[in-house]
Amino acid sequence: MDKTTDTLARYVTSLRYQDLSPRAVREAKRHLIDSLGCAMGGHGSEPAVIARRLAPEWNGASSARLLGVGRPTTPEAAAFANSVMIRFLDANDTYIARGSGHPSDMLGALLAAAECQGASGKDLLLALVAGYEVFGALADQISLRDRGWDQGVFVAPAAAAGAGLLLGLSATQMAEAIAIAATANVATRQTRAGELSMWKGCATAAATKAGLFAAQLAREGMTGPTAAFEGRHGVGEQVTGPFEIGELGGRDRSFAVERTNFKSFAAEYHAQAPLATALALRDKVRLDEIEAIDVQIYAMAHSEIGSEPAKWDPQTRETADHSLPYMLAVAWQDGRITPASFEPRRYLDPSLRPLMNRIRVAENPEFTRRFPQELPSQIDVVTRSGQRFTGRAEYPKGHARNPMTDADVATKFRDLSADVLGAARVDAVLQAQGMGRAISVAFARAGADIVASDVATGGTRNENEEGLAEIRLGWKGLESLAGEIQGLGRKVLTLVGDVSRAADAERFVKDALARFGRIDVLVNNAAAPHGADRRLLWEVPEEAWDLVIDVNLKGTFLMSRAVIPHMLSRGSGRIVNMASVAGKRGTARRGAYAASKFGVIGLTQALAQEVAAHGITVNAICPGSVDTSRRESTSRRERALAEREPGAPVLSLPPTGRIARPDDIARLALFFASAASDHITGQAWNVDGGAVMH
């Protein structure tokens, strides 16, 4: 293989989760949730409907589901359809360098590969970082736009790399996959010239599908060209010109995912800064006062959104979201830019044309010189009376140097997803870990100040993790939880450590007392991640057993032991332990989990008797299935297991017809903490819709 292919393949296959910086992990989670929100926003679009209509029904072991409907199909069809959804609104992320594009376009392939493989959350995050790194490595060195080629040249090899990592390719196989993807997916930029069609949002989805297929072929033994980039008639000679891959992420260099930008508006990326400037100027200049609007931007932006006649008279949605004159006119008239701004009734509205015709867009050579390190733009508004108002911007909201907050990303996800998922499901996704977050927020809403703890991201205690949902769409984590609690007007202390370690448990209590002076309620909610413990008992590794017992049972003991002396000194307190219906009825392939939860119930009853005379109650909550991301991955694994081994347990609905939600658990925790439960102690109450009635 040539040097470029070999460098990328060896880098990707040698990358490990522990190599990722905390910031890279955090940004990977943020980009994933942002992309899923974009997919939900594009779910009802005509291109997405067409893609789903062509996706065949496929219930085999290697199936993947269509986002928003859950119907299983082939991995390739899922990769294409889901990437079409992600891309349609033009709201997904953007990488800006010598070349540019949308790395998240590849996520359809990664999600499909992850589901087929039953991959863990860590696996998916690692693949995302690796895929973005390949995309960035190419975009850093190659300017496709000037040569008339499209960004699929970046997307296909990146998708092959990320999907190949999930498929377990060796370095040799990875090189074959990258070579196949690179040589077979050279698309022209006509897709993004003149009046744009539906294919504008589908071209990279096709490259994504091809990247996944290249990885599948390589896994089966298919070989690719040996000099895909550097050889005769290769990508370098025919498409990009000579280039050399620079330093890749890790050690002292940031990862590409950390340098990838979010969009605050559902519009072409180079319009982000001018739109924000226009909305700010709108407060100073009335629409009927405008004589002319002069926009100065850098060459790439001018070429993309302000240089062709079609931009002043868009006839398609795709042209409208790549038309700076149109978007500025809508922003000035409506005071906002949303997905609804690109409906036909809006972009065909003749009332917008007079203002659009007063908008002039020009390249500023100085701005071009400063690009891509900066994204400068300037808008000058001249009024009929001759006044001039000027606005400038260098880094739009969402740029790596002007980042969106976690709350911004969550709000964007909520706005884009609500119509498809519904408010309750959106809340469930954004609640991340699920029960812990729901309980913390419920107590804050009830007027409590909160101390919340979690293990460090990427800690070794999570090596048992296997389920896709253990990605913890609580990407938001403690930082975001703290922001939400503070937004409710309550104080919060966040702590990092491991409840199964005595020193950490004692430190948690000490720090909480130092901050707040007292502890009224302890909720023991820490849970070991599922994984290697979910096997037949004689197949469970000792370390997997120990992890579950240590976190679930020993952690409950250590935290209770640490807080009891304080509660005894005050003559009051409430302890709420998170058990499970599995602690009342053991189930095959959950031996460690059942043992830990039986233990929690026994500990609850014993401790309740020991402290009852001191004004302290101790109770346990026993959830059944709870609608969190963890439950989704668990049920998926069980369905796959049942296909292989008839008789294996599969989760089913309880008599109430639905599984529990995190807020169901939170309400009972609040009750056990309230005065209404003064005479209730030593109890283990089920919250399972009647699945287990004792």
XYZ file of C-alpha atoms in Angstrom:
694
model
C 0.000 0.000 0.000
C 1.106 3.588 -0.591
C 2.256 5.763 2.297
C -1.028 7.675 2.695
C -3.186 4.562 2.858
C -0.759 2.767 5.155
C -0.448 5.767 7.503
C -4.205 6.141 7.877
C -4.842 2.405 8.276
C -2.153 1.915 10.903
C -3.250 4.983 12.829
C -6.915 3.977 12.930
C -6.331 0.358 13.922
C -3.833 1.305 16.633
C -6.083 3.949 18.225
C -7.557 2.955 21.596
C -10.231 4.561 23.731
C -7.697 5.333 26.444
C -5.717 7.340 23.858
C -8.559 9.847 23.572
C -8.363 13.060 25.532
C -11.287 13.939 27.825
C -12.121 16.794 25.479
C -12.181 14.471 22.463
C -14.597 12.130 24.253
C -16.804 15.029 25.277
C -16.852 16.511 21.778
C -17.561 13.113 20.222
C -20.638 12.774 22.416
C -21.756 16.322 21.617
C -21.358 15.774 17.874
C -23.252 12.509 18.080
C -26.230 14.022 19.877
C -26.164 17.022 17.527
C -26.196 14.723 14.492
C -29.054 12.638 15.855
C -31.024 15.840 16.369
C -30.334 16.828 12.772
C -31.531 13.388 11.669
C -34.811 13.820 13.508
C -35.205 17.271 11.968
C -34.720 15.768 8.499
C -36.833 12.692 9.195
C -39.915 13.831 7.283
C -38.076 15.287 4.294
C -38.806 13.963 0.826
C -35.258 12.634 0.265
C -35.424 10.771 3.593
C -38.833 9.311 2.740
C -37.501 8.133 -0.623
C -34.450 6.568 1.025
C -36.578 4.720 3.596
C -39.015 3.582 0.917
C -36.177 1.884 -0.932
C -34.720 0.299 2.217
C -35.742 -3.385 2.209
C -37.175 -5.184 5.214
C -34.328 -7.169 6.711
C -34.509 -9.030 10.005
C -31.278 -10.965 9.776
C -28.553 -10.972 12.394
C -26.691 -8.232 10.519
C -29.526 -5.728 10.340
C -29.553 -2.070 11.311
C -32.496 0.163 12.031
C -33.801 3.289 10.362
C -33.694 6.241 12.735
C -37.056 7.504 13.881
C -39.031 4.438 12.807
C -36.971 1.547 14.170
C -37.576 -0.671 11.135
C -34.684 -3.090 10.511
C -33.038 -3.054 7.112
C -29.680 -3.876 5.579
C -26.695 -2.004 7.029
C -26.007 -0.322 3.698
C -29.589 0.923 3.323
C -29.587 2.162 6.915
C -26.285 3.952 6.379
C -27.641 5.784 3.350
C -31.086 6.639 4.709
C -29.843 7.747 8.114
C -27.106 9.910 6.610
C -29.662 11.520 4.299
C -31.666 12.442 7.395
C -28.599 13.820 9.167
C -27.644 15.946 6.154
C -30.992 17.212 4.860
C -31.439 20.349 6.976
C -27.836 21.474 6.465
C -27.700 21.893 10.243
C -24.994 19.311 10.930
C -21.383 19.978 11.821
C -18.651 21.342 9.551
C -14.876 20.957 9.372
C -13.019 23.951 7.934
C -9.424 23.757 6.690
C -7.861 23.818 3.209
C -10.771 21.586 2.341
C -14.095 21.505 4.115
C -17.190 19.412 4.575
C -19.422 17.656 7.040
C -17.761 14.794 8.949
C -21.057 13.798 10.564
C -22.311 12.749 7.126
C -20.436 9.491 7.787
C -22.347 8.654 10.973
C -24.994 6.635 9.161
C -22.288 4.067 8.397
C -20.932 4.075 11.937
C -24.344 3.662 13.556
C -25.175 0.774 11.222
C -21.861 -0.988 11.846
C -22.145 -0.459 15.600
C -25.620 -1.943 15.713
C -24.668 -4.952 13.597
C -21.697 -5.676 15.836
C -23.486 -5.051 19.150
C -20.746 -2.510 19.760
C -20.224 -0.638 23.000
C -20.624 3.057 23.502
C -16.877 3.366 23.798
C -16.470 1.507 20.505
C -18.819 3.923 18.750
C -17.148 6.992 20.203
C -13.720 5.666 19.240
C -14.915 4.981 15.695
C -16.387 8.473 15.475
C -13.118 10.065 16.583
C -11.153 7.869 14.149
C -13.452 8.625 11.224
C -13.356 12.356 11.916
C -9.559 12.119 12.124
C -9.304 10.589 8.644
C -11.698 13.221 7.291
C -9.667 15.995 8.924
C -6.316 14.568 7.803
C -7.457 14.741 4.180
C -9.257 18.090 4.477
C -6.223 19.682 6.146
C -4.140 19.020 3.025
C -6.570 19.048 0.097
C -8.718 21.783 -1.451
C -11.314 19.949 -3.523
C -13.519 22.945 -4.338
C -11.037 24.678 -6.652
C -10.623 21.497 -8.679
C -14.361 20.848 -8.979
C -14.541 17.726 -6.798
C -16.990 17.072 -3.975
C -16.378 16.193 -0.333
C -17.266 12.529 -0.837
C -13.528 12.186 -1.525
C -13.099 12.809 2.221
C -16.265 11.112 3.478
C -15.923 7.681 1.860
C -12.449 6.811 3.249
C -13.434 8.285 6.619
C -16.606 6.187 6.745
C -14.608 3.110 5.738
C -12.155 3.802 8.561
C -14.775 4.340 11.255
C -16.951 1.438 10.140
C -13.904 -0.770 9.668
C -12.832 -0.139 13.235
C -16.262 -1.268 14.440
C -16.101 -4.332 12.184
C -12.769 -5.306 13.729
C -10.586 -4.956 10.635
C -6.866 -5.604 10.902
C -4.425 -2.951 9.705
C -4.078 -4.794 6.393
C -7.842 -5.065 5.928
C -8.278 -1.422 6.922
C -5.839 -0.365 4.228
C -7.824 -2.344 1.650
C -11.078 -0.720 2.799
C -9.658 2.805 2.648
C -8.148 2.144 -0.783
C -11.428 0.797 -2.177
C -13.418 3.687 -0.744
C -10.969 6.320 -1.982
C -10.727 5.111 -5.574
C -14.415 4.310 -6.063
C -15.959 7.530 -4.732
C -14.707 10.530 -6.656
C -17.772 12.753 -7.126
C -17.944 16.023 -9.046
C -18.895 19.290 -7.388
C -21.689 19.916 -9.886
C -23.890 18.678 -7.041
C -23.342 22.071 -5.349
C -23.252 24.432 -8.337
C -26.050 26.592 -9.756
C -29.567 25.597 -8.758
C -29.282 22.740 -6.282
C -31.337 19.551 -6.198
C -32.256 16.986 -3.557
C -28.974 15.237 -4.332
C -27.146 18.047 -2.501
C -28.091 16.344 0.774
C -27.642 12.801 -0.535
C -24.278 12.821 -2.294
C -22.223 12.259 0.838
C -24.779 9.742 2.105
C -23.938 7.713 -0.995
C -20.246 8.032 -0.123
C -21.037 6.945 3.435
C -22.865 3.860 2.212
C -19.943 3.077 -0.090
C -17.473 3.478 2.773
C -19.356 0.941 4.875
C -19.541 -1.451 1.928
C -15.792 -1.084 1.345
C -15.153 -2.070 4.968
C -17.470 -5.072 4.619
C -15.701 -6.155 1.448
C -12.295 -5.865 3.078
C -13.454 -7.950 6.022
C -14.412 -10.715 3.594
C -11.004 -10.611 1.900
C -11.482 -8.148 -0.954
C -8.310 -6.293 -1.905
C -8.078 -2.735 -3.196
C -5.634 -0.758 -5.346
C -2.169 -0.756 -3.829
C -1.484 2.927 -4.537
C -4.914 4.513 -4.257
C -3.627 7.978 -3.385
C -0.071 8.182 -4.699
C 0.046 5.819 -7.659
C -0.413 6.287 -11.380
C -3.957 7.567 -12.057
C -4.516 7.646 -8.299
C -6.424 10.219 -6.274
C -3.382 12.480 -5.994
C -2.609 12.498 -9.711
C -6.188 12.710 -10.980
C -8.084 14.604 -8.288
C -6.212 16.404 -5.530
C -2.661 17.046 -6.611
C 0.274 15.835 -4.494
C -0.189 15.973 -0.733
C 1.197 14.395 2.407
C -0.737 13.496 5.559
C 0.270 15.669 8.503
C 0.399 14.851 12.191
C -2.636 12.952 13.433
C -4.543 13.429 16.675
C -3.137 12.254 19.987
C -0.248 13.065 22.281
C 0.334 16.810 21.811
C -2.062 17.352 18.900
C -5.797 17.841 19.260
C -8.162 15.445 17.521
C -10.126 16.589 14.477
C -13.409 16.161 16.348
C -12.228 18.883 18.739
C -11.769 21.254 15.785
C -15.088 20.480 14.123
C -17.683 23.241 14.278
C -21.355 23.155 15.200
C -24.049 25.196 13.476
C -26.409 27.430 15.405
C -28.556 28.000 12.289
C -29.898 25.323 9.933
C -28.055 26.841 6.988
C -24.816 26.580 5.011
C -21.858 27.028 7.330
C -20.335 30.138 5.739
C -23.643 31.952 6.297
C -23.542 31.423 10.066
C -21.574 34.574 10.944
C -23.360 36.899 8.467
C -26.749 35.682 9.721
C -25.854 36.397 13.338
C -24.604 39.849 12.308
C -27.768 40.558 10.315
C -30.014 39.635 13.228
C -28.027 41.982 15.471
C -28.281 44.836 12.937
C -31.995 44.216 12.511
C -32.559 45.745 15.930
C -30.984 48.989 14.672
C -32.426 49.311 11.158
C -36.064 48.893 10.178
C -36.809 46.920 7.040
C -38.474 49.857 5.282
C -35.401 52.053 5.903
C -32.943 49.829 4.017
C -31.516 51.215 0.792
C -28.725 48.654 0.339
C -26.937 45.855 2.154
C -23.281 45.266 1.274
C -21.729 41.998 2.428
C -17.994 41.315 2.410
C -16.848 37.723 2.845
C -13.876 35.485 2.018
C -13.521 33.731 -1.331
C -14.817 30.311 -0.298
C -17.980 31.801 1.190
C -18.481 34.037 -1.846
C -18.151 31.082 -4.205
C -20.464 28.889 -2.159
C -23.367 31.172 -1.229
C -23.054 34.529 -2.978
C -21.678 34.340 -6.508
C -24.291 32.783 -8.831
C -27.532 34.289 -10.227
C -29.539 31.367 -8.808
C -28.732 32.615 -5.294
C -30.900 35.715 -5.921
C -33.899 33.661 -7.070
C -33.871 30.245 -5.352
C -36.363 27.751 -6.737
C -35.462 24.790 -4.495
C -34.920 24.309 -0.804
C -31.357 23.236 -1.413
C -30.584 26.449 -3.307
C -32.266 28.551 -0.614
C -30.123 27.203 2.237
C -27.056 27.981 0.099
C -28.216 31.492 -0.853
C -26.831 34.292 1.306
C -29.119 36.959 -0.231
C -32.183 34.843 0.504
C -31.158 33.975 4.054
C -30.307 37.582 4.920
C -33.637 38.790 3.533
C -35.563 36.193 5.550
C -33.591 36.981 8.685
C -34.383 40.674 8.313
C -38.049 40.114 7.572
C -38.780 37.295 10.060
C -36.212 37.964 12.770
C -35.064 34.349 12.768
C -33.773 31.472 10.652
C -35.319 28.048 11.284
C -35.984 24.947 9.173
C -39.359 26.517 8.319
C -37.457 29.346 6.608
C -36.722 26.919 3.779
C -40.247 25.763 3.022
C -41.422 26.451 -0.573
C -43.993 29.009 0.537
C -41.138 31.037 2.013
C -38.334 30.809 -0.535
C -40.802 31.368 -3.412
C -42.396 34.361 -1.664
C -42.226 37.312 -4.117
C -42.263 39.820 -1.242
C -38.657 38.846 -0.438
C -37.240 39.631 -3.894
C -37.083 43.449 -3.585
C -34.888 43.219 -0.482
C -32.787 40.419 -1.994
C -32.112 42.615 -5.009
C -30.701 45.299 -2.695
C -28.144 42.857 -1.265
C -24.658 42.876 -2.804
C -22.100 40.183 -1.924
C -18.396 40.623 -2.648
C -15.126 38.927 -1.806
C -12.785 40.870 0.464
C -9.181 39.789 -0.360
C -8.045 40.551 3.184
C -10.758 38.265 4.544
C -9.647 35.555 2.112
C -6.090 35.896 3.381
C -7.257 35.392 6.981
C -9.324 32.305 6.106
C -9.487 29.494 7.360
C -7.857 30.522 10.648
C -10.634 33.114 10.864
C -14.031 33.301 9.154
C -14.367 37.083 8.830
C -17.418 38.820 7.427
C -18.773 42.355 7.405
C -22.225 43.737 6.683
C -22.837 47.417 5.908
C -26.442 48.584 5.862
C -27.124 51.897 4.142
C -30.456 53.558 4.937
C -32.551 55.745 2.660
C -31.411 58.721 4.720
C -27.754 57.887 4.080
C -26.892 56.435 7.486
C -24.526 53.472 7.556
C -24.630 50.673 10.130
C -21.808 48.121 10.215
C -21.508 44.704 11.821
C -18.529 42.318 11.821
C -17.841 38.758 12.942
C -14.885 36.367 12.845
C -16.114 33.235 14.593
C -19.788 32.269 14.434
C -21.495 30.675 17.411
C -20.609 26.989 17.294
C -17.090 27.537 15.960
C -14.418 25.770 17.992
C -13.252 29.234 19.144
C -16.792 30.373 19.991
C -18.307 27.087 21.137
C -21.898 26.202 21.743
C -22.497 25.199 25.350
C -23.941 21.837 26.314
C -27.208 23.653 26.958
C -27.079 25.111 23.423
C -26.555 21.647 21.925
C -29.374 20.224 24.036
C -31.746 23.023 23.020
C -30.915 22.454 19.354
C -31.527 18.720 19.766
C -34.831 19.394 21.492
C -36.003 21.867 18.834
C -35.139 19.524 15.958
C -36.379 16.284 17.551
C -39.577 17.165 19.386
C -41.964 16.626 16.455
C -40.636 13.118 15.775
C -39.751 11.850 19.248
C -42.189 13.784 21.414
C -41.205 15.768 24.472
C -41.052 12.768 26.824
C -38.696 10.805 24.576
C -36.514 13.849 23.988
C -36.270 14.262 27.749
C -35.367 10.588 28.114
C -32.543 10.911 25.574
C -31.178 14.067 27.160
C -31.444 12.594 30.642
C -28.499 10.416 29.726
C -27.725 7.950 32.504
C -31.444 8.175 33.156
C -32.402 7.591 36.748
C -29.564 9.461 38.440
C -30.194 12.598 36.465
C -33.968 12.369 36.845
C -33.673 11.940 40.625
C -31.243 14.854 40.961
C -33.460 17.197 38.945
C -36.622 16.085 40.775
C -35.056 16.828 44.164
C -33.834 20.220 42.912
C -37.322 21.074 41.695
C -38.608 20.139 45.138
C -36.251 22.708 46.679
C -33.185 20.650 47.566
C -29.548 21.506 46.991
C -27.723 18.636 45.293
C -24.433 16.783 45.612
C -23.927 14.590 42.525
C -21.036 12.250 41.836
C -19.901 10.086 38.969
C -16.846 8.148 37.899
C -14.273 9.876 35.720
C -14.845 9.625 31.967
C -12.940 6.720 30.519
C -12.138 5.277 33.938
C -10.933 1.714 34.161
C -14.011 0.727 36.163
C -16.024 0.809 32.949
C -14.165 -1.934 31.127
C -17.161 -4.245 31.645
C -19.196 -2.032 29.347
C -20.509 -3.530 26.131
C -23.887 -2.012 25.267
C -24.239 0.658 22.602
C -26.266 2.809 24.977
C -23.438 2.921 27.501
C -22.296 5.837 25.390
C -24.199 7.636 28.152
C -26.068 10.168 26.138
C -25.451 12.016 29.339
C -22.530 13.276 27.287
C -23.833 16.203 29.238
C -22.650 14.520 32.423
C -22.010 16.341 35.663
C -21.235 19.661 34.002
C -24.594 19.813 32.274
C -26.470 18.463 35.291
C -24.956 21.227 37.391
C -26.133 23.800 34.862
C -29.663 22.421 34.891
C -29.851 22.407 38.693
C -28.479 25.936 38.896
C -31.083 26.952 36.334
C -33.706 25.779 38.826
C -32.279 28.161 41.406
C -30.590 25.515 43.545
C -26.975 25.005 44.581
C -25.025 22.004 43.365
C -21.711 20.333 44.156
C -20.314 17.836 41.636
C -17.731 15.262 42.674
C -15.734 12.702 40.714
C -14.749 9.378 42.193
C -15.694 5.742 42.678
C -18.273 4.765 45.310
C -16.739 1.300 45.541
C -13.602 2.824 47.069
C -13.855 3.706 50.748
C -11.651 6.777 50.475
C -13.843 8.248 47.740
C -17.064 7.509 49.628
C -15.720 9.212 52.751
C -14.481 12.160 50.691
C -17.904 12.606 49.094
C -19.533 12.914 52.517
C -16.795 15.175 53.878
C -16.980 17.522 50.872
C -20.789 17.628 50.979
C -20.743 18.592 54.661
C -18.069 21.208 54.056
C -20.211 22.798 51.345
C -23.719 22.524 52.795
C -23.293 21.753 56.496
C -25.710 18.843 56.550
C -26.956 15.857 54.554
C -30.675 15.138 54.722
C -30.994 12.417 52.077
C -28.610 9.874 50.561
C -29.680 8.216 47.297
C -27.422 5.285 46.394
C -27.926 5.077 42.641
C -24.487 4.097 41.285
C -24.635 1.142 38.908
C -21.975 -0.955 37.237
C -22.122 -0.960 33.425
C -23.503 -4.093 31.819
C -21.263 -6.304 29.768
C -19.311 -9.483 30.420
C -21.438 -10.198 33.501
C -24.454 -10.861 31.230
C -23.420 -14.421 30.470
C -24.098 -17.865 31.823
C -22.707 -17.888 35.354
C -19.836 -20.265 34.613
C -18.754 -18.025 31.725
C -18.629 -14.780 33.744
C -15.046 -13.522 34.257
C -14.119 -12.907 37.876
C -13.311 -9.266 37.198
C -16.776 -8.707 35.689
C -18.413 -10.290 38.760
C -16.283 -8.191 41.102
C -17.110 -4.963 39.291
C -20.867 -5.493 39.570
C -20.732 -6.501 43.233
C -18.292 -3.714 44.100
C -20.260 -0.886 42.529
C -23.829 -2.040 43.169
C -23.500 -3.576 46.647
C -20.207 -2.522 48.177
C -20.739 1.050 46.970
C -24.120 1.169 48.719
C -22.490 -0.127 51.916
C -19.576 2.326 51.800
C -21.715 5.392 51.125
C -24.204 4.413 53.851
C -21.394 3.745 56.314
C -19.852 7.136 55.560
C -23.062 9.139 56.037
C -24.680 7.329 58.996
C -22.537 8.977 61.739
C -23.661 12.415 60.545
C -27.311 11.392 60.412
C -27.062 9.823 63.882
C -25.649 13.070 65.247
C -28.616 14.975 63.819
C -31.221 12.415 64.819
C -32.740 12.299 61.341
C -32.036 11.222 57.800
C -33.284 9.334 54.778
C -31.399 6.682 52.821
C -32.834 5.488 49.506
C -31.078 2.541 47.864
C -31.504 1.562 44.227
C -32.230 -2.164 44.113
C -34.146 -3.972 41.344
C -36.876 -6.527 40.792
C -33.903 -8.728 39.890
C -33.175 -8.639 43.628
C -36.459 -10.470 44.208
C -36.473 -12.834 41.283
C -33.206 -13.982 39.763
C -32.926 -14.297 36.000
C -30.593 -16.300 33.798
C -27.528 -14.427 32.555
C -27.891 -11.836 35.299
C -26.308 -13.741 38.157
C -23.937 -11.013 39.317
C -26.569 -8.318 38.951
C -29.222 -10.340 40.790
C -26.792 -11.194 43.585
C -25.855 -7.536 43.997
C -29.480 -6.419 44.140
C -30.550 -9.212 46.530
C -27.689 -7.917 48.653
C -28.902 -4.306 48.439
C -32.361 -5.346 49.633
C -30.866 -7.331 52.518
C -28.592 -4.424 53.447
C -31.596 -2.076 53.349
C -33.596 -4.245 55.747
C -30.701 -4.775 58.166
C -29.674 -1.120 58.266
C -33.278 0.020 58.657
C -33.544 -1.980 61.888
C -30.250 -0.607 63.200
C -31.119 3.080 62.748
C -34.915 3.155 63.074
C -34.806 4.403 66.679
C -32.652 7.373 65.617
C -35.098 9.017 63.228
C -33.482 7.532 60.133
C -35.392 5.548 57.510
C -33.819 3.247 54.934
C -35.792 2.035 51.924
C -35.079 0.532 48.518
C -36.571 1.122 45.094
C -36.848 -1.907 42.812
C -37.236 -0.825 39.184
C -38.015 -3.256 36.433
C -37.151 -2.205 32.902
C -36.628 1.557 32.703
C -36.701 3.549 29.475
C -33.087 4.696 29.406
C -30.433 4.257 26.724
C -29.001 1.344 28.728
C -32.283 -0.548 28.520
C -32.337 -0.106 24.741
C -28.926 -1.712 24.303
C -29.777 -4.466 26.775
C -32.946 -5.434 24.924
C -31.092 -5.368 21.613
C -28.454 -7.761 22.938
C -31.145 -10.040 24.336
C -33.009 -10.155 21.026
C -29.781 -11.083 19.255
C -29.090 -13.746 21.878
C -32.597 -15.183 21.514
C -32.005 -15.588 17.774
C -28.935 -17.699 18.522
C -30.224 -19.489 21.631
C -33.991 -20.101 21.843
C -35.235 -19.799 25.412
C -32.879 -16.984 26.370
C -34.710 -14.209 28.287
C -36.086 -11.242 26.354
C -37.555 -8.115 27.932
C -41.313 -7.725 27.442
C -43.925 -5.163 28.472
C -45.496 -5.413 31.960
C -49.286 -5.462 32.585
C -49.514 -1.660 32.480
C -48.428 -1.768 28.841
C -45.316 0.368 29.205
C -41.940 0.192 30.858
C -41.000 2.637 33.592
C -39.564 6.066 32.897
C -36.818 7.717 34.952
C -39.336 10.161 36.409
C -41.357 7.220 37.805
C -38.319 6.269 39.861
C -37.633 9.873 40.845
C -41.141 10.338 42.249
C -40.791 7.344 44.568
C -37.365 8.557 45.705
C -38.965 11.902 46.589
C -41.695 10.118 48.536
C -39.179 8.079 50.551
C -37.384 11.352 51.351
C -40.550 13.147 52.448
C -42.351 13.435 55.774
C -45.145 11.339 54.270
C -42.901 8.259 54.587
C -41.887 8.809 58.241
C -43.316 5.453 59.323
C -42.069 3.479 56.319
C -38.647 1.852 56.588
C -36.936 -1.361 55.539
C -39.149 -1.637 52.469
C -38.263 -2.571 48.894
C -40.972 -1.268 46.585
C -41.307 -2.318 42.963
C -41.669 0.198 40.135
C -42.244 -2.175 37.248
C -45.829 -1.852 36.045
C -46.888 -5.038 37.805
C -44.301 -7.353 36.277
C -43.287 -8.657 39.719
C -46.032 -8.409 42.355
C -44.296 -8.829 45.703
